[in-house]
Structures are given as structure tokens and as C-alpha cells.
Amino acid sequence: MASVIKKKKRIPSKIPYFATGIYGAFYLMQMNFTSIREWITLGIGSVLIYFISTKIFRGKLVEYEVPVQYEDMSVQEILSTGNLYMDSFEKKRRKVQNYEVRLNIRNIIHVSNQILEEVRNDPSDVKKIRKFITYYLPTIDKVLNSYVDMEKVAQTPQIIESKKKIEELLKTVEKAFLSLYDSLFENETLDLMTDISVLEKVIEQEGLTEKQVL
């Protein structure tokens, strides 16, 4: 399953180009073409107009998603990705109506933050959280989104059953993340979070992250 991270970039405004062009056209109409000084003045004036315009009209800041390539990410980028998911989890937690689920999500956020902090303190542990960052966090994010949506619709037997599966799944996730944190803290080699393997099976069998479940 692909993971993405949101980034921001600024799209330059076209106004500086128009302003420079208008200045150049107006100046050319006033030139006598008799002195090199006039051409130098045109060049300097155009540069100044363009520079000032770019400071005034900075363009539009847009947000976009890019695939997460774990191997190409620095430790700081990995931690930033984790923090983005923590923010997303918290936003969804506030929307959940079920108190126990809200509490469960809060615990998942807490232990996830502990994992990220441990990696921050010991960057050599970063190789142990590859699947945590690239699979589990984005998958859980989608599962939480589905749960929030399920609470908003008519509670059919299918919806109720799916919600129960997610609730049990989140409890498993919390335990698995605690195991991961213990492994990092004790500096042990973590082969695989076997307790959380149920996550992949539930997602595949129940389609809990798909909108058609609603």
C-alpha cells in the first residue's frame, strides 16, 4: 500500500512578467535609440521592476501529495511524516462519538509519539520502524476515517459488525505499538510486529478502508 506525504510549494505569479513587459514596452516608446545609456537604464529598470514585483506578488501556495520513498527519506523527514499522521489521528479522534474508541486512539497516539521520540534520540533505530511509517500509520489513518464515516450513517447490521472489527483492531494496534516501543527502548532487533498482522487480514477481508463499505 502506497503512503503519501503532503508538501507545499509556491506557484510563481505571472504579474512580475507582465509588469516588466509593460515597463519595457513603455520605455521603448520613449527611447530615441541614440545612447547606450538608455539601453542600460532599460535593463536596470526591468530588473528592478521584476524584483520588486516578485516581492509584492509572491504567487499562490499550494499543497500536494507525493509518494513516500522511505529509503530516500532522512530521519527528520521520517519523523515529520510520523507527526503528520499523529495530527491526522487526533483530528479523527475528536470526531469519534464512541468514548472507548476515542480513548483507544489517544493511547495509540501516545505510544506512537513515544516511538518517534525514541527514534529521534537514537536515529539508528529508524530502520526498525520502516513498516510502522510506510504501512501501519497510513493504513490506520484510513481505517479511522472509515470509522468516523460509519458513525454518521444508518447503523445496519453490516455497519455495526464492521465497527466492532475496527474497535478490536485498534486494541490490537495499541498492544503491537507498545511491543514495538519496548523493542526500541531495549535496543532489541524487531523482526516483525506479528501481533498486528491481523491488520492486513482484516483490511483485505472486510475492505474497511473502502468507501463502498458504507
Steps between C-alpha positions, in 0.01 A plus 500: 500500500641833394555771757499869426610814673364848448738772395463863402642696212454850370380557144658826376268782400499613137452863602877575526542393137209718388627796703849466355361467148279807537791700639724389215242581234428841648870583533573392143236739375684784676849408380683683222741206444792744498679402821619177656407656832135465406543128446682464831222694673242272337685192621546624855142627518362168374697306762380731777138482387514121485672470839257735676200331337608155619516631856151650478334224297648183648268256328273230638599246765353158414500167681569175317565134577809304409570128551714420801825335394626380835852422380544855371372671813719651768432424866346845537268440205394165645424664834310780324292241316418331829398833653268569207320174565476579871327828412264313269422239770420776749262674259314174443499420872310819568234398250444151646190468715590177679684586822700176520616538141607859570698376797655222292604746229650729762709210631615414147605861447685501830701185436565605139645827625720302737625290209578811297676661796713190555606506135575871534729422793658200328486537119651152458157363593346651189547179300275320748198720436485475121167317490370711788543815288427374150217255566345498846456873556342576159282188520377583849431853382268364231337259745426787739356702215268209415393470864412869517293461182327189636381687807323752277283256307208270583619225731426191293618158622788516250612842626475392863705189431765697310525751784553221751780357288670839485461545875670166563760584241592825675551313826739266320680795345555658840653180640719452194630856514582455867700190406680697232584776746634248754718348230641840408555601859681177579695531174392155388468388139137506393429255222131569453207620705321166481221608731388760248503269200124470555478853366590392148255208512213711627560769240512242222199297615270780611604788275478730799683786329281495192212742464271229360475349849257785567 
